[in-house]
Amino acid sequence: MKVIIVGGVAGGASCAARLRRLDEKAEILMVERGPYVSYANCGLPYHISGVIEKESSLLVATEETFRTQFAVDCRTNCEVVGVAAKKKTVELKNHVTGEVTIEKYDKLVLSPGSAPIRPPLPGIDLPGIFSVRTVPDARDIRAWITRNDLPDYSETGFQAVTKAKRAVVIGGGFIGLEMAENLIHLGLEVTLVEMLDQVMPPLDPEMARLVEGHLEKHGVRLALSDAVAGFRQAEGGALEVLTKSGKAHRADIVIMAIGVRPETALAKMAGIELGERGGIRVDEHMRTSDPDIFAVGDAVEVKDFVTGQWSLIPLAGPANRQGRIAADVIAGRDSRFRGTQGTSICLVFEAAVASTGVSEKVLVKLGDTDYEKIYLYPNSHAGYYPGARMLAIKVLFRKSDGRLLGAQVLGQDGVTKRIDSFAMAIQMGCTIYDLEEAELCYAPPFGSAKDPVNFAGMVAGNILRGDMPVTHWDAAKSGFLLDVRNPPELAVESVPGAINIPLHELRARLGELPRDREILIICRSAQRAYYATRILMQNGFKARNISGGMLSRSHLAVGWN
Amino acid sequence: MKVIIVGGVAGGASCAARLRRLDEKAEILMVERGPYVSYANCGLPYHISGVIEKESSLLVATEETFRTQFAVDCRTNCEVVGVAAKKKTVELKNHVTGEVTIEKYDKLVLSPGSAPIRPPLPGIDLPGIFSVRTVPDARDIRAWITRNDLPDYSETGFQAVTKAKRAVVIGGGFIGLEMAENLIHLGLEVTLVEMLDQVMPPLDPEMARLVEGHLEKHGVRLALSDAVAGFRQAEGGALEVLTKSGKAHRADIVIMAIGVRPETALAKMAGIELGERGGIRVDEHMRTSDPDIFAVGDAVEVKDFVTGQWSLIPLAGPANRQGRIAADVIAGRDSRFRGTQGTSICLVFEAAVASTGVSEKVLVKLGDTDYEKIYLYPNSHAGYYPGARMLAIKVLFRKSDGRLLGAQVLGQDGVTKRIDSFAMAIQMGCTIYDLEEAELCYAPPFGSAKDPVNFAGMVAGNILRGDMPVTHWDAAKSGFLLDVRNPPELAVESVPGAINIPLHELRARLGELPRDREILIICRSAQRAYYATRILMQNGFKARNISGGMLSRSHLAVGWN
């Protein structure tokens, strides 16, 4: 059996290594059009800044490794330029020698990845506009940043460790944010232009607000809700990034990070089916519409197993698993890809921004109304132990049966502990009742006796059991507002129109509250408001807790101010 | 309805607060014999060292909070000295006034906690021997450490920031290790005496070896496998800790941390049933054998839901959940405690030592042979991103169906991410196949595309699918040993009797290997050995991988050296 794998890196290289382990006799040819068969593209932004010092650190496995350890015929700088699916051949072009050869396959695995989107805007080909996808890209960016023929800004007083001083990053997704941070580390002045009204698309916008505030605090200038219209050469050698709103951002370097599109040129040549999102359509065995062609990684569409929707998930984790599954199936095994739940995390200036499962905006887009959401702001670990930081957590769950649908966790400590608990819970079809009972690790430096994950379950459970009707700031504009905080807290920030009865006086002052209106209760974090909700409900009042309290209000755009 | 709750802190205070939320009308009396109704006893070791500066930080909620926010009649320094279950009364003694009163209850909740074990050894009552259970204990220890009438050691050259200079900690469990660390932080010379041959009882001994090495590296002197026989006054005001092996350890302060026993005096007075481990027997509703008496927290026995065995789990997390459940049931709800899985974590000099589920030694004790184990040593995050540290992981799973049984994770980075993933997985009855497919968060600063949890699933899956027969160092003494590392690695450490064929030469040198013997394969971490196992198996050899490779060998006591 001869298997040709097109593309190395996460999906292809995993597939080749796994296949060899399963089948010592298979003839395996892996071709990669770039110079490196397996490199850590996730590390590129950190290599550009020098956080990862050596380029060689990014090279995971060499051609030599594949040849000697895995007996894989591995060819770099070698591109598949044609596929003849009926004849089961591919046409290979060696980019060093220019030679073109034909190779026959029994099974073909496409792992072509995705390409940075580079729209045909005026000036897009000007020097100084880069994507961040390959090791050579990183090398080019580093060289450009330190080049010597840029104008000299030394008299402007701007402190930069390199010659390039102003960067514009276009796109507020993972790579855009990582590049913004790493360019700031290099001393550049960074403007981030994003077409949407938020950064970090996996997050809901109100959670993204927190990320945006954090970026601004660290010096990133945000230009949201504005799309790039083009580029032009400015005086003195710099570029100008022109936007639809008519702005012009000066830049010595521009990073394009507006997303990726699946590489489907080969799939089209092979005549295999594409999906609704433009990726290669595969079944759960990673098999395409041609039974002898498999596809894995960024180029394929996979089912989101929370929403049941097809989606494109250009992440290394799923690519690795898919490569492995394709190898299993080619070797005659019954492995299946279970779909994705979109678990992701991004480092943003010492904060971690993570999500798993579905976001509210996706539920809204799908017309799904069988969900409730909560906001909570627990400490990352016991508050009395040094270093505790506040986490911001949003959890989505199904109203009808309590199934956990999604979670977004932001913070500067303890984020991975929680997002992975949520991720494992979603994978196993947990309900919020399971979260209540979860036995997670606790000692003062690491957590709380009621972990934030338990706490999320308890809050959600209170809602679904009818113990704590809930509302949210955007729906709370017209209610009767009761603030149960203590007066000194109100002096810092109060809510217009809310009457104040501190929690400890509530039982004695019930007479001041209306019995014919729904009372919406406010405190700092929604905990005392929960206690107040219980007191009012048991005394015959209609009451709702405003989820997340004042802490939510600060990042929910509700038009109060 | 009148409910009396005996004991505050985690279990009792949770119960009182929850009950009030569910029943605004219930009369709730909570009595606590100590001076504080709710304090963070988990923080005591850190307060003793000053890591947690203020004693007030440890006071979670005051009597006043309970009175005003929860309308709970809360009495501290008030002890229940008698229970008459038939009459449904308790006898209360006020330790300030000496007054004794009788109170009637409809429901009684016992949350008496556990008491440090203090065996009646000769000299146990000498001054300077402390337990660590309450805020006053911490205060006493701090006072003792800084007292001025201890002998002056200033000329011995020993550096200490306090007057006490030598401490003996007795007991190598959580509190013992936390105290050892915090006393070292205070500049004391610390000897840890432990009766067992290992520290950290939830761990298997070979994993505890790593903790012991870490403790010694940080200056803790270990005296394992030696029990305390008694104490005596030494010259100059110090103590001597005498052990069964005949040693005498000088100490200016002694910390007794040999474990706790459930406080069952009240349960005995009430005539309710105790369990086989000496704790109060409760059903899943936290109800004792008397239908009007509930019990929660350290004093009760709970089912370990992995092993099905009764166990005592003196941890804050379960206590909190149990208090909540008892309140639910008293308020007429059908809440159930699902049992425990023993999830725990301990900070040991910047390392985290964590476990969840069952350990191998418990399986062995139960006579359970339907399990396999693996050792792995993955990076805490992508090796190319700065700060990655090696994790040491042991995973136990059922041979027959792959169910995850337990995990032990040690390391200086990323431990909570993994142990909580394993914990959630065990709670949901995951198999190792579920771990293979888990979609956990990944970005270079936080993990790897194949997370250590995935990796554990894959290694275990390889074993159960028959792709990679495995063995362990203790069983590998008589096999034919093949080391597939490269010669420079062998120069650092080699295994006597092993022949060396580097992996990349293996296919060409198969003729050097015996076909009639099982070949046990060694490399650094068992990864290359896995590849070698696959090559040999597919070429008709009998082969096994030695789990964890050389990295396991260093902490598995196998008698090789």
mmCIF file of N, CA, C and O in Angstrom, chain B residues 32 34-36 39 41 44 48 58 116 131-141:
data_model
loop_
_atom_site.group_PDB
_atom_site.id
_atom_site.type_symbol
_atom_site.label_atom_id
_atom_site.label_comp_id
_atom_site.label_asym_id
_atom_site.label_seq_id
_atom_site.Cartn_x
_atom_site.Cartn_y
_atom_site.Cartn_z
ATOM 1 N N GLU B 32 -20.853 26.898 67.911
ATOM 2 C CA GLU B 32 -19.461 26.542 67.605
ATOM 3 C C GLU B 32 -18.690 26.652 68.914
ATOM 4 O O GLU B 32 -18.737 27.688 69.578
ATOM 5 N N GLY B 34 -15.540 26.753 69.414
ATOM 6 C CA GLY B 34 -14.394 27.653 69.322
ATOM 7 C C GLY B 34 -14.854 29.101 69.239
ATOM 8 O O GLY B 34 -16.046 29.394 69.213
ATOM 9 N N PRO B 35 -13.880 29.996 69.142
ATOM 10 C CA PRO B 35 -14.240 31.417 69.132
ATOM 11 C C PRO B 35 -14.694 31.944 67.768
ATOM 12 O O PRO B 35 -15.231 33.045 67.699
ATOM 13 N N TYR B 36 -14.480 31.166 66.707
ATOM 14 C CA TYR B 36 -14.821 31.662 65.374
ATOM 15 C C TYR B 36 -15.786 30.694 64.690
ATOM 16 O O TYR B 36 -15.545 29.503 64.648
ATOM 17 N N TYR B 39 -13.948 29.995 59.775
ATOM 18 C CA TYR B 39 -12.602 30.465 59.489
ATOM 19 C C TYR B 39 -11.932 29.498 58.526
ATOM 20 O O TYR B 39 -12.349 28.349 58.371
ATOM 21 N N ASN B 41 -9.462 27.227 57.946
ATOM 22 C CA ASN B 41 -8.403 26.431 58.569
ATOM 23 C C ASN B 41 -7.356 25.965 57.567
ATOM 24 O O ASN B 41 -6.213 25.736 57.926
ATOM 25 N N LEU B 44 -4.189 28.085 57.756
ATOM 26 C CA LEU B 44 -3.403 28.232 58.989
ATOM 27 C C LEU B 44 -1.893 28.081 58.793
ATOM 28 O O LEU B 44 -1.127 28.920 59.281
ATOM 29 N N ILE B 48 0.869 31.009 59.781
ATOM 30 C CA ILE B 48 1.959 30.816 60.750
ATOM 31 C C ILE B 48 3.267 31.384 60.206
ATOM 32 O O ILE B 48 4.038 32.008 60.918
ATOM 33 N N LEU B 58 -8.244 35.242 57.720
ATOM 34 C CA LEU B 58 -8.711 33.864 57.806
ATOM 35 C C LEU B 58 -10.166 33.768 58.272
ATOM 36 O O LEU B 58 -10.760 32.699 58.224
ATOM 37 N N PRO B 116 -7.184 16.575 65.584
ATOM 38 C CA PRO B 116 -5.844 16.040 65.334
ATOM 39 C C PRO B 116 -5.581 14.856 66.272
ATOM 40 O O PRO B 116 -5.919 14.918 67.460
ATOM 41 N N SER B 131 -0.632 21.187 67.679
ATOM 42 C CA SER B 131 -1.405 20.758 66.522
ATOM 43 C C SER B 131 -1.752 22.009 65.727
ATOM 44 O O SER B 131 -1.604 23.127 66.211
ATOM 45 N N VAL B 132 -2.234 21.808 64.502
ATOM 46 C CA VAL B 132 -2.591 22.944 63.644
ATOM 47 C C VAL B 132 -4.030 22.765 63.206
ATOM 48 O O VAL B 132 -4.311 22.160 62.171
ATOM 49 N N ARG B 133 -4.944 23.244 64.012
ATOM 50 C CA ARG B 133 -6.331 23.047 63.643
ATOM 51 C C ARG B 133 -7.141 24.328 63.685
ATOM 52 O O ARG B 133 -8.023 24.530 62.876
ATOM 53 N N THR B 134 -6.836 25.186 64.644
ATOM 54 C CA THR B 134 -7.678 26.357 64.856
ATOM 55 C C THR B 134 -6.848 27.641 64.785
ATOM 56 O O THR B 134 -5.614 27.605 64.831
ATOM 57 N N VAL B 135 -7.551 28.737 64.711
ATOM 58 C CA VAL B 135 -6.870 30.034 64.729
ATOM 59 C C VAL B 135 -6.056 30.204 66.023
ATOM 60 O O VAL B 135 -4.890 30.623 65.967
ATOM 61 N N PRO B 136 -6.612 29.849 67.178
ATOM 62 C CA PRO B 136 -5.774 29.920 68.393
ATOM 63 C C PRO B 136 -4.528 29.027 68.319
ATOM 64 O O PRO B 136 -3.470 29.410 68.816
ATOM 65 N N ASP B 137 -4.643 27.853 67.676
ATOM 66 C CA ASP B 137 -3.442 27.016 67.492
ATOM 67 C C ASP B 137 -2.366 27.799 66.747
ATOM 68 O O ASP B 137 -1.184 27.797 67.123
ATOM 69 N N ALA B 138 -2.774 28.443 65.660
ATOM 70 C CA ALA B 138 -1.810 29.204 64.853
ATOM 71 C C ALA B 138 -1.192 30.320 65.680
ATOM 72 O O ALA B 138 0.018 30.568 65.611
ATOM 73 N N ARG B 139 -2.035 30.965 66.463
ATOM 74 C CA ARG B 139 -1.557 32.067 67.297
ATOM 75 C C ARG B 139 -0.533 31.549 68.303
ATOM 76 O O ARG B 139 0.531 32.131 68.504
ATOM 77 N N ASP B 140 -0.835 30.393 68.885
ATOM 78 C CA ASP B 140 0.080 29.795 69.860
ATOM 79 C C ASP B 140 1.414 29.429 69.215
ATOM 80 O O ASP B 140 2.478 29.630 69.808
ATOM 81 N N ILE B 141 1.345 28.882 68.016
ATOM 82 C CA ILE B 141 2.585 28.477 67.341
ATOM 83 C C ILE B 141 3.438 29.696 67.017
ATOM 84 O O ILE B 141 4.651 29.715 67.245
#
